[in-house]
């Protein structure tokens, strides 16, 4: 059957073959395209092909898919080439009370779209009910208001591309937004700013490599919908946590104007980053979709097979289980929606060559009944998958369901965003009492969280700042959030930020306040980069990026959130590079195993411990010292001869020993250096008191005292080791 929409009256003449049920989606083989769509409830499925006519109108050609196998509807059409726009209409039961919402008047995106072209025109036609009457049915045709799925060209010259495959312990992650990172960079041509091509530009790659970054974690690039509620306010979805296409790179970040061109541009970006030895990690949102709750639009899965793709409320299937705060949760317990997740992950690894994933609200995917089940089907499949199990898997280990904070509960092959690290380090440097023991755990890899799951220190993805909160500059400049620009009367965003404005709220001309803020930034960056685990820098924090106190920039696609390259803090940048270089050069900061605190044999002599903690008086810490609520200063000795790791050739790893003094007190503190058995002399190499490295001078002798300025971290290297 053929139906024409738009001004043209010419339909495509098509030959239709049975095709195959796998792979799902639209697959071009050089001679034509196979289309396959899963729906258990469908009674008929129409493939809708869209083309332009000479008058500028749109022609819609509907083709009924001729075959169904295992609930997969499929057909092959010769001569359908890359760039072809398409969608589906699904005929089946419409019974919301029973969880079924099929309506062939709604054009639906392919859940397996590998590219999507166009934007949503938010109006009545996109919704399955009449506004104001949720129990009604709306039959307006939505085709003219919907973006379209696109057949892509799967062929790409990868050349000699290979994954960098960095060990976690050697990885430094840079969390970045494609547009925010590149939109104002003066060395990037204007026509490609804000795109995948811009991320691949030599200016960005040089910046990343100069920081020691070898993995970039991109905020969501899966095609996402811009919420109508934000558009109505003159805002837009900037972060992108509103996915509607799990296999499609978003066209909003493409400089290529051709439908499907975003795929080639994304691949070229990955290839360029790999050439620079930088991994690409994607922030992915498999926990929910842009279709929202029962009052949301019908864009894709809701109209294809609502009950298969979404978790519905057991005793009233009109409604959706919402563990995410976004209206719905993907039904990872259903084999076909689980297959969609796994197919998507494999596609991004095998076809797009990405190196890992950060899973937004990952707990949602593992929820079976109420608990986060470490043996859930999702985890089992990931464990068994020969492709997905071998890339970096990073969990955001919380959601809004029961027991939502799940740090430490993921299986052995996973790492986690360590929110406890963030909170503890923030508290320590703003001088909160009774944080020393917690601080020690976080500094050394969080063994309390990860040891019991057979994971290593590198299970902890350490961060002080991420996209969802203050920037580093704002963390030291504001006590309160200032989100007025979001249009919610400053009611949105987190109120308990563990921030400190250093004496003045917001911008200041006071040189003392500015000096203290700069020092605090250096404290945070030094602590982050020299902690055991995997450090993650949020883009622009090394440049002094500010959001003017906005701690919830999700809807601000503008100068509030973009890096302002013209006002970059070059001093802070150089300092960050220096500390990152220290980490890269010294494996003692990148251990692959937890500290034991036990003596390590050295050249036949009685060994020193692999780690030791000291009071400012030079005495080793006791249980009483750890429990002291007023203690804000501590020294830590890292034994370069106590690294239990082997290098790639099986040789023992030996490094210099280091001494780190942390003083979060508001006054200088005299630290006594450890006795000779630890080292005969110590040379300062980093001090957060100044933006440059300490001038080389006479080393400090064992047992001498060293003054550590107020709110400062001092790093010393052993000049000579005993024995």
PDB file of N, CA and C in Angstrom, residues 492-573:
ATOM      1  N   UNK A 492      15.850  24.267  41.534  1.00  0.00           N
ATOM      2  CA  UNK A 492      16.480  23.073  40.988  1.00  0.00           C
ATOM      3  C   UNK A 492      17.930  22.977  41.464  1.00  0.00           C
ATOM      4  N   UNK A 493      18.518  21.818  41.259  1.00  0.00           N
ATOM      5  CA  UNK A 493      19.921  21.631  41.620  1.00  0.00           C
ATOM      6  C   UNK A 493      20.096  21.290  43.087  1.00  0.00           C
ATOM      7  N   UNK A 494      21.263  20.797  43.415  1.00  0.00           N
ATOM      8  CA  UNK A 494      21.599  20.369  44.765  1.00  0.00           C
ATOM      9  C   UNK A 494      21.934  21.570  45.648  1.00  0.00           C
ATOM     10  N   UNK A 495      21.353  21.597  46.866  1.00  0.00           N
ATOM     11  CA  UNK A 495      21.632  22.709  47.788  1.00  0.00           C
ATOM     12  C   UNK A 495      22.828  22.442  48.684  1.00  0.00           C
ATOM     13  N   UNK A 496      23.143  21.150  48.923  1.00  0.00           N
ATOM     14  CA  UNK A 496      24.250  20.799  49.819  1.00  0.00           C
ATOM     15  C   UNK A 496      25.467  20.461  48.959  1.00  0.00           C
ATOM     16  N   UNK A 497      26.265  21.469  48.645  1.00  0.00           N
ATOM     17  CA  UNK A 497      27.354  21.293  47.687  1.00  0.00           C
ATOM     18  C   UNK A 497      28.723  21.059  48.318  1.00  0.00           C
ATOM     19  N   UNK A 498      28.806  21.147  49.621  1.00  0.00           N
ATOM     20  CA  UNK A 498      30.108  21.023  50.289  1.00  0.00           C
ATOM     21  C   UNK A 498      31.111  22.016  49.681  1.00  0.00           C
ATOM     22  N   UNK A 499      30.610  23.178  49.333  1.00  0.00           N
ATOM     23  CA  UNK A 499      31.449  24.215  48.747  1.00  0.00           C
ATOM     24  C   UNK A 499      31.783  25.264  49.804  1.00  0.00           C
ATOM     25  N   UNK A 500      32.757  26.103  49.494  1.00  0.00           N
ATOM     26  CA  UNK A 500      33.137  27.198  50.374  1.00  0.00           C
ATOM     27  C   UNK A 500      33.615  28.367  49.523  1.00  0.00           C
ATOM     28  N   UNK A 501      33.042  29.544  49.753  1.00  0.00           N
ATOM     29  CA  UNK A 501      33.332  30.689  48.894  1.00  0.00           C
ATOM     30  C   UNK A 501      34.603  31.451  49.280  1.00  0.00           C
ATOM     31  N   UNK A 502      35.312  30.959  50.292  1.00  0.00           N
ATOM     32  CA  UNK A 502      36.572  31.578  50.734  1.00  0.00           C
ATOM     33  C   UNK A 502      36.387  33.003  51.255  1.00  0.00           C
ATOM     34  N   UNK A 503      35.156  33.302  51.713  1.00  0.00           N
ATOM     35  CA  UNK A 503      34.935  34.578  52.382  1.00  0.00           C
ATOM     36  C   UNK A 503      34.020  35.552  51.693  1.00  0.00           C
ATOM     37  N   UNK A 504      33.838  35.405  50.374  1.00  0.00           N
ATOM     38  CA  UNK A 504      32.975  36.314  49.616  1.00  0.00           C
ATOM     39  C   UNK A 504      32.158  35.475  48.633  1.00  0.00           C
ATOM     40  N   UNK A 505      30.860  35.707  48.548  1.00  0.00           N
ATOM     41  CA  UNK A 505      30.013  34.970  47.614  1.00  0.00           C
ATOM     42  C   UNK A 505      30.174  35.533  46.202  1.00  0.00           C
ATOM     43  N   UNK A 506      30.647  34.674  45.295  1.00  0.00           N
ATOM     44  CA  UNK A 506      30.740  35.062  43.890  1.00  0.00           C
ATOM     45  C   UNK A 506      31.969  35.886  43.561  1.00  0.00           C
ATOM     46  N   UNK A 507      31.927  36.632  42.474  1.00  0.00           N
ATOM     47  CA  UNK A 507      33.090  37.400  42.016  1.00  0.00           C
ATOM     48  C   UNK A 507      33.631  38.335  43.086  1.00  0.00           C
ATOM     49  N   UNK A 508      34.953  38.478  43.122  1.00  0.00           N
ATOM     50  CA  UNK A 508      35.584  39.317  44.145  1.00  0.00           C
ATOM     51  C   UNK A 508      36.830  39.983  43.569  1.00  0.00           C
ATOM     52  N   UNK A 509      37.145  41.163  44.094  1.00  0.00           N
ATOM     53  CA  UNK A 509      38.390  41.859  43.740  1.00  0.00           C
ATOM     54  C   UNK A 509      39.423  41.744  44.853  1.00  0.00           C
ATOM     55  N   UNK A 510      39.038  41.123  45.966  1.00  0.00           N
ATOM     56  CA  UNK A 510      39.916  41.041  47.123  1.00  0.00           C
ATOM     57  C   UNK A 510      41.089  40.113  46.806  1.00  0.00           C
ATOM     58  N   UNK A 511      42.330  40.622  46.794  1.00  0.00           N
ATOM     59  CA  UNK A 511      43.463  39.765  46.415  1.00  0.00           C
ATOM     60  C   UNK A 511      43.650  38.580  47.349  1.00  0.00           C
ATOM     61  N   UNK A 512      43.327  38.733  48.644  1.00  0.00           N
ATOM     62  CA  UNK A 512      43.462  37.617  49.575  1.00  0.00           C
ATOM     63  C   UNK A 512      42.466  36.507  49.266  1.00  0.00           C
ATOM     64  N   UNK A 513      41.237  36.908  48.972  1.00  0.00           N
ATOM     65  CA  UNK A 513      40.203  35.929  48.618  1.00  0.00           C
ATOM     66  C   UNK A 513      40.590  35.204  47.330  1.00  0.00           C
ATOM     67  N   UNK A 514      41.041  35.946  46.339  1.00  0.00           N
ATOM     68  CA  UNK A 514      41.414  35.354  45.055  1.00  0.00           C
ATOM     69  C   UNK A 514      42.595  34.402  45.210  1.00  0.00           C
ATOM     70  N   UNK A 515      43.562  34.795  46.052  1.00  0.00           N
ATOM     71  CA  UNK A 515      44.738  33.937  46.279  1.00  0.00           C
ATOM     72  C   UNK A 515      44.325  32.633  46.952  1.00  0.00           C
ATOM     73  N   UNK A 516      43.419  32.742  47.942  1.00  0.00           N
ATOM     74  CA  UNK A 516      42.950  31.546  48.640  1.00  0.00           C
ATOM     75  C   UNK A 516      42.175  30.630  47.694  1.00  0.00           C
ATOM     76  N   UNK A 517      41.329  31.217  46.861  1.00  0.00           N
ATOM     77  CA  UNK A 517      40.579  30.411  45.905  1.00  0.00           C
ATOM     78  C   UNK A 517      41.507  29.657  44.958  1.00  0.00           C
ATOM     79  N   UNK A 518      42.523  30.354  44.467  1.00  0.00           N
ATOM     80  CA  UNK A 518      43.480  29.712  43.560  1.00  0.00           C
ATOM     81  C   UNK A 518      44.190  28.559  44.262  1.00  0.00           C
ATOM     82  N   UNK A 519      44.561  28.785  45.512  1.00  0.00           N
ATOM     83  CA  UNK A 519      45.241  27.741  46.270  1.00  0.00           C
ATOM     84  C   UNK A 519      44.323  26.529  46.470  1.00  0.00           C
ATOM     85  N   UNK A 520      43.050  26.776  46.776  1.00  0.00           N
ATOM     86  CA  UNK A 520      42.101  25.682  46.966  1.00  0.00           C
ATOM     87  C   UNK A 520      41.921  24.879  45.681  1.00  0.00           C
ATOM     88  N   UNK A 521      41.873  25.566  44.555  1.00  0.00           N
ATOM     89  CA  UNK A 521      41.791  24.847  43.278  1.00  0.00           C
ATOM     90  C   UNK A 521      42.999  23.927  43.107  1.00  0.00           C
ATOM     91  N   UNK A 522      44.173  24.462  43.426  1.00  0.00           N
ATOM     92  CA  UNK A 522      45.388  23.645  43.306  1.00  0.00           C
ATOM     93  C   UNK A 522      45.371  22.478  44.293  1.00  0.00           C
ATOM     94  N   UNK A 523      44.812  22.708  45.502  1.00  0.00           N
ATOM     95  CA  UNK A 523      44.680  21.614  46.480  1.00  0.00           C
ATOM     96  C   UNK A 523      43.840  20.479  45.913  1.00  0.00           C
ATOM     97  N   UNK A 524      42.707  20.832  45.353  1.00  0.00           N
ATOM     98  CA  UNK A 524      41.810  19.814  44.814  1.00  0.00           C
ATOM     99  C   UNK A 524      42.469  19.049  43.661  1.00  0.00           C
ATOM    100  N   UNK A 525      43.094  19.768  42.753  1.00  0.00           N
ATOM    101  CA  UNK A 525      43.699  19.113  41.597  1.00  0.00           C
ATOM    102  C   UNK A 525      44.885  18.240  42.014  1.00  0.00           C
ATOM    103  N   UNK A 526      45.695  18.713  42.967  1.00  0.00           N
ATOM    104  CA  UNK A 526      46.832  17.917  43.438  1.00  0.00           C
ATOM    105  C   UNK A 526      46.341  16.645  44.110  1.00  0.00           C
ATOM    106  N   UNK A 527      45.363  16.786  44.999  1.00  0.00           N
ATOM    107  CA  UNK A 527      44.804  15.623  45.687  1.00  0.00           C
ATOM    108  C   UNK A 527      44.245  14.627  44.682  1.00  0.00           C
ATOM    109  N   UNK A 528      43.486  15.129  43.726  1.00  0.00           N
ATOM    110  CA  UNK A 528      42.866  14.267  42.719  1.00  0.00           C
ATOM    111  C   UNK A 528      43.915  13.492  41.928  1.00  0.00           C
ATOM    112  N   UNK A 529      44.920  14.186  41.439  1.00  0.00           N
ATOM    113  CA  UNK A 529      45.883  13.552  40.533  1.00  0.00           C
ATOM    114  C   UNK A 529      46.869  12.640  41.245  1.00  0.00           C
ATOM    115  N   UNK A 530      47.045  12.813  42.556  1.00  0.00           N
ATOM    116  CA  UNK A 530      47.999  11.975  43.282  1.00  0.00           C
ATOM    117  C   UNK A 530      47.320  10.935  44.169  1.00  0.00           C
ATOM    118  N   UNK A 531      46.004  10.813  44.088  1.00  0.00           N
ATOM    119  CA  UNK A 531      45.288   9.745  44.800  1.00  0.00           C
ATOM    120  C   UNK A 531      45.389   8.449  44.006  1.00  0.00           C
ATOM    121  N   UNK A 532      45.347   7.320  44.732  1.00  0.00           N
ATOM    122  CA  UNK A 532      45.261   6.030  44.057  1.00  0.00           C
ATOM    123  C   UNK A 532      43.865   5.891  43.446  1.00  0.00           C
ATOM    124  N   UNK A 533      43.806   5.294  42.274  1.00  0.00           N
ATOM    125  CA  UNK A 533      42.547   5.197  41.547  1.00  0.00           C
ATOM    126  C   UNK A 533      42.691   5.883  40.204  1.00  0.00           C
ATOM    127  N   UNK A 534      41.582   6.163  39.555  1.00  0.00           N
ATOM    128  CA  UNK A 534      41.600   6.770  38.224  1.00  0.00           C
ATOM    129  C   UNK A 534      41.079   8.199  38.334  1.00  0.00           C
ATOM    130  N   UNK A 535      41.927   9.205  38.111  1.00  0.00           N
ATOM    131  CA  UNK A 535      41.436  10.577  38.229  1.00  0.00           C
ATOM    132  C   UNK A 535      40.589  10.996  37.035  1.00  0.00           C
ATOM    133  N   UNK A 536      39.557  11.777  37.307  1.00  0.00           N
ATOM    134  CA  UNK A 536      38.740  12.341  36.240  1.00  0.00           C
ATOM    135  C   UNK A 536      38.656  13.856  36.417  1.00  0.00           C
ATOM    136  N   UNK A 537      39.123  14.565  35.417  1.00  0.00           N
ATOM    137  CA  UNK A 537      39.061  16.027  35.397  1.00  0.00           C
ATOM    138  C   UNK A 537      37.826  16.437  34.612  1.00  0.00           C
ATOM    139  N   UNK A 538      37.069  17.375  35.127  1.00  0.00           N
ATOM    140  CA  UNK A 538      35.906  17.890  34.393  1.00  0.00           C
ATOM    141  C   UNK A 538      36.374  19.006  33.474  1.00  0.00           C
ATOM    142  N   UNK A 539      35.907  19.008  32.241  1.00  0.00           N
ATOM    143  CA  UNK A 539      36.467  19.915  31.246  1.00  0.00           C
ATOM    144  C   UNK A 539      36.407  21.378  31.688  1.00  0.00           C
ATOM    145  N   UNK A 540      37.519  22.022  31.527  1.00  0.00           N
ATOM    146  CA  UNK A 540      37.605  23.437  31.867  1.00  0.00           C
ATOM    147  C   UNK A 540      38.043  23.722  33.287  1.00  0.00           C
ATOM    148  N   UNK A 541      38.038  22.693  34.159  1.00  0.00           N
ATOM    149  CA  UNK A 541      38.458  22.943  35.545  1.00  0.00           C
ATOM    150  C   UNK A 541      39.933  23.314  35.620  1.00  0.00           C
ATOM    151  N   UNK A 542      40.710  22.802  34.685  1.00  0.00           N
ATOM    152  CA  UNK A 542      42.129  23.154  34.626  1.00  0.00           C
ATOM    153  C   UNK A 542      42.343  24.563  34.059  1.00  0.00           C
ATOM    154  N   UNK A 543      41.255  25.186  33.576  1.00  0.00           N
ATOM    155  CA  UNK A 543      41.326  26.516  32.969  1.00  0.00           C
ATOM    156  C   UNK A 543      40.606  27.579  33.795  1.00  0.00           C
ATOM    157  N   UNK A 544      40.041  27.164  34.949  1.00  0.00           N
ATOM    158  CA  UNK A 544      39.292  28.111  35.776  1.00  0.00           C
ATOM    159  C   UNK A 544      37.905  28.421  35.239  1.00  0.00           C
ATOM    160  N   UNK A 545      37.271  27.448  34.586  1.00  0.00           N
ATOM    161  CA  UNK A 545      35.938  27.672  34.022  1.00  0.00           C
ATOM    162  C   UNK A 545      34.915  27.960  35.113  1.00  0.00           C
ATOM    163  N   UNK A 546      34.041  28.936  34.878  1.00  0.00           N
ATOM    164  CA  UNK A 546      32.974  29.247  35.826  1.00  0.00           C
ATOM    165  C   UNK A 546      31.617  29.157  35.138  1.00  0.00           C
ATOM    166  N   UNK A 547      30.597  28.785  35.904  1.00  0.00           N
ATOM    167  CA  UNK A 547      29.201  28.849  35.445  1.00  0.00           C
ATOM    168  C   UNK A 547      28.431  29.912  36.241  1.00  0.00           C
ATOM    169  N   UNK A 548      29.175  30.829  36.861  1.00  0.00           N
ATOM    170  CA  UNK A 548      28.523  31.898  37.614  1.00  0.00           C
ATOM    171  C   UNK A 548      27.688  31.397  38.787  1.00  0.00           C
ATOM    172  N   UNK A 549      28.094  30.267  39.357  1.00  0.00           N
ATOM    173  CA  UNK A 549      27.358  29.718  40.490  1.00  0.00           C
ATOM    174  C   UNK A 549      26.205  28.804  40.109  1.00  0.00           C
ATOM    175  N   UNK A 550      26.004  28.559  38.808  1.00  0.00           N
ATOM    176  CA  UNK A 550      24.963  27.613  38.381  1.00  0.00           C
ATOM    177  C   UNK A 550      25.509  26.202  38.577  1.00  0.00           C
ATOM    178  N   UNK A 551      24.805  25.403  39.381  1.00  0.00           N
ATOM    179  CA  UNK A 551      25.274  24.034  39.619  1.00  0.00           C
ATOM    180  C   UNK A 551      24.392  23.003  38.930  1.00  0.00           C
ATOM    181  N   UNK A 552      23.601  23.445  37.978  1.00  0.00           N
ATOM    182  CA  UNK A 552      22.710  22.530  37.251  1.00  0.00           C
ATOM    183  C   UNK A 552      22.539  23.052  35.827  1.00  0.00           C
ATOM    184  N   UNK A 553      23.622  22.992  35.063  1.00  0.00           N
ATOM    185  CA  UNK A 553      23.635  23.594  33.729  1.00  0.00           C
ATOM    186  C   UNK A 553      23.001  22.735  32.649  1.00  0.00           C
ATOM    187  N   UNK A 554      22.111  21.801  33.032  1.00  0.00           N
ATOM    188  CA  UNK A 554      21.557  20.843  32.076  1.00  0.00           C
ATOM    189  C   UNK A 554      20.822  21.489  30.907  1.00  0.00           C
ATOM    190  N   UNK A 555      20.312  22.716  31.128  1.00  0.00           N
ATOM    191  CA  UNK A 555      19.477  23.358  30.115  1.00  0.00           C
ATOM    192  C   UNK A 555      20.137  24.605  29.521  1.00  0.00           C
ATOM    193  N   UNK A 556      21.408  24.791  29.798  1.00  0.00           N
ATOM    194  CA  UNK A 556      22.096  26.022  29.390  1.00  0.00           C
ATOM    195  C   UNK A 556      23.087  25.736  28.265  1.00  0.00           C
ATOM    196  N   UNK A 557      22.608  25.721  27.051  1.00  0.00           N
ATOM    197  CA  UNK A 557      23.486  25.549  25.894  1.00  0.00           C
ATOM    198  C   UNK A 557      23.934  26.933  25.431  1.00  0.00           C
ATOM    199  N   UNK A 558      24.810  27.534  26.204  1.00  0.00           N
ATOM    200  CA  UNK A 558      25.226  28.911  25.941  1.00  0.00           C
ATOM    201  C   UNK A 558      26.508  29.212  26.724  1.00  0.00           C
ATOM    202  N   UNK A 559      26.854  30.483  26.805  1.00  0.00           N
ATOM    203  CA  UNK A 559      28.121  30.873  27.442  1.00  0.00           C
ATOM    204  C   UNK A 559      28.199  30.494  28.920  1.00  0.00           C
ATOM    205  N   UNK A 560      27.051  30.209  29.546  1.00  0.00           N
ATOM    206  CA  UNK A 560      27.090  29.798  30.957  1.00  0.00           C
ATOM    207  C   UNK A 560      27.904  28.516  31.111  1.00  0.00           C
ATOM    208  N   UNK A 561      27.712  27.579  30.177  1.00  0.00           N
ATOM    209  CA  UNK A 561      28.326  26.261  30.317  1.00  0.00           C
ATOM    210  C   UNK A 561      29.541  26.036  29.419  1.00  0.00           C
ATOM    211  N   UNK A 562      29.643  26.777  28.322  1.00  0.00           N
ATOM    212  CA  UNK A 562      30.782  26.550  27.424  1.00  0.00           C
ATOM    213  C   UNK A 562      32.085  27.033  28.077  1.00  0.00           C
ATOM    214  N   UNK A 563      33.165  26.358  27.766  1.00  0.00           N
ATOM    215  CA  UNK A 563      34.480  26.855  28.173  1.00  0.00           C
ATOM    216  C   UNK A 563      34.749  28.186  27.474  1.00  0.00           C
ATOM    217  N   UNK A 564      35.153  29.170  28.248  1.00  0.00           N
ATOM    218  CA  UNK A 564      35.556  30.457  27.676  1.00  0.00           C
ATOM    219  C   UNK A 564      37.077  30.433  27.508  1.00  0.00           C
ATOM    220  N   UNK A 565      37.508  30.015  26.343  1.00  0.00           N
ATOM    221  CA  UNK A 565      38.943  29.852  26.115  1.00  0.00           C
ATOM    222  C   UNK A 565      39.694  31.181  26.210  1.00  0.00           C
ATOM    223  N   UNK A 566      39.005  32.272  25.914  1.00  0.00           N
ATOM    224  CA  UNK A 566      39.671  33.579  25.934  1.00  0.00           C
ATOM    225  C   UNK A 566      40.092  34.001  27.337  1.00  0.00           C
ATOM    226  N   UNK A 567      39.406  33.491  28.358  1.00  0.00           N
ATOM    227  CA  UNK A 567      39.739  33.879  29.740  1.00  0.00           C
ATOM    228  C   UNK A 567      40.358  32.731  30.523  1.00  0.00           C
ATOM    229  N   UNK A 568      41.007  31.812  29.829  1.00  0.00           N
ATOM    230  CA  UNK A 568      41.600  30.648  30.490  1.00  0.00           C
ATOM    231  C   UNK A 568      42.674  31.067  31.493  1.00  0.00           C
ATOM    232  N   UNK A 569      42.681  30.400  32.640  1.00  0.00           N
ATOM    233  CA  UNK A 569      43.674  30.628  33.689  1.00  0.00           C
ATOM    234  C   UNK A 569      44.916  29.798  33.339  1.00  0.00           C
ATOM    235  N   UNK A 570      45.878  30.418  32.674  1.00  0.00           N
ATOM    236  CA  UNK A 570      47.040  29.674  32.191  1.00  0.00           C
ATOM    237  C   UNK A 570      47.931  29.196  33.329  1.00  0.00           C
ATOM    238  N   UNK A 571      47.967  29.962  34.437  1.00  0.00           N
ATOM    239  CA  UNK A 571      48.727  29.512  35.609  1.00  0.00           C
ATOM    240  C   UNK A 571      48.208  28.185  36.132  1.00  0.00           C
ATOM    241  N   UNK A 572      46.886  28.109  36.268  1.00  0.00           N
ATOM    242  CA  UNK A 572      46.265  26.883  36.771  1.00  0.00           C
ATOM    243  C   UNK A 572      46.494  25.739  35.794  1.00  0.00           C
ATOM    244  N   UNK A 573      46.424  26.032  34.504  1.00  0.00           N
ATOM    245  CA  UNK A 573      46.661  25.022  33.484  1.00  0.00           C
ATOM    246  C   UNK A 573      48.074  24.460  33.598  1.00  0.00           C
TER     247      UNK A 573
END
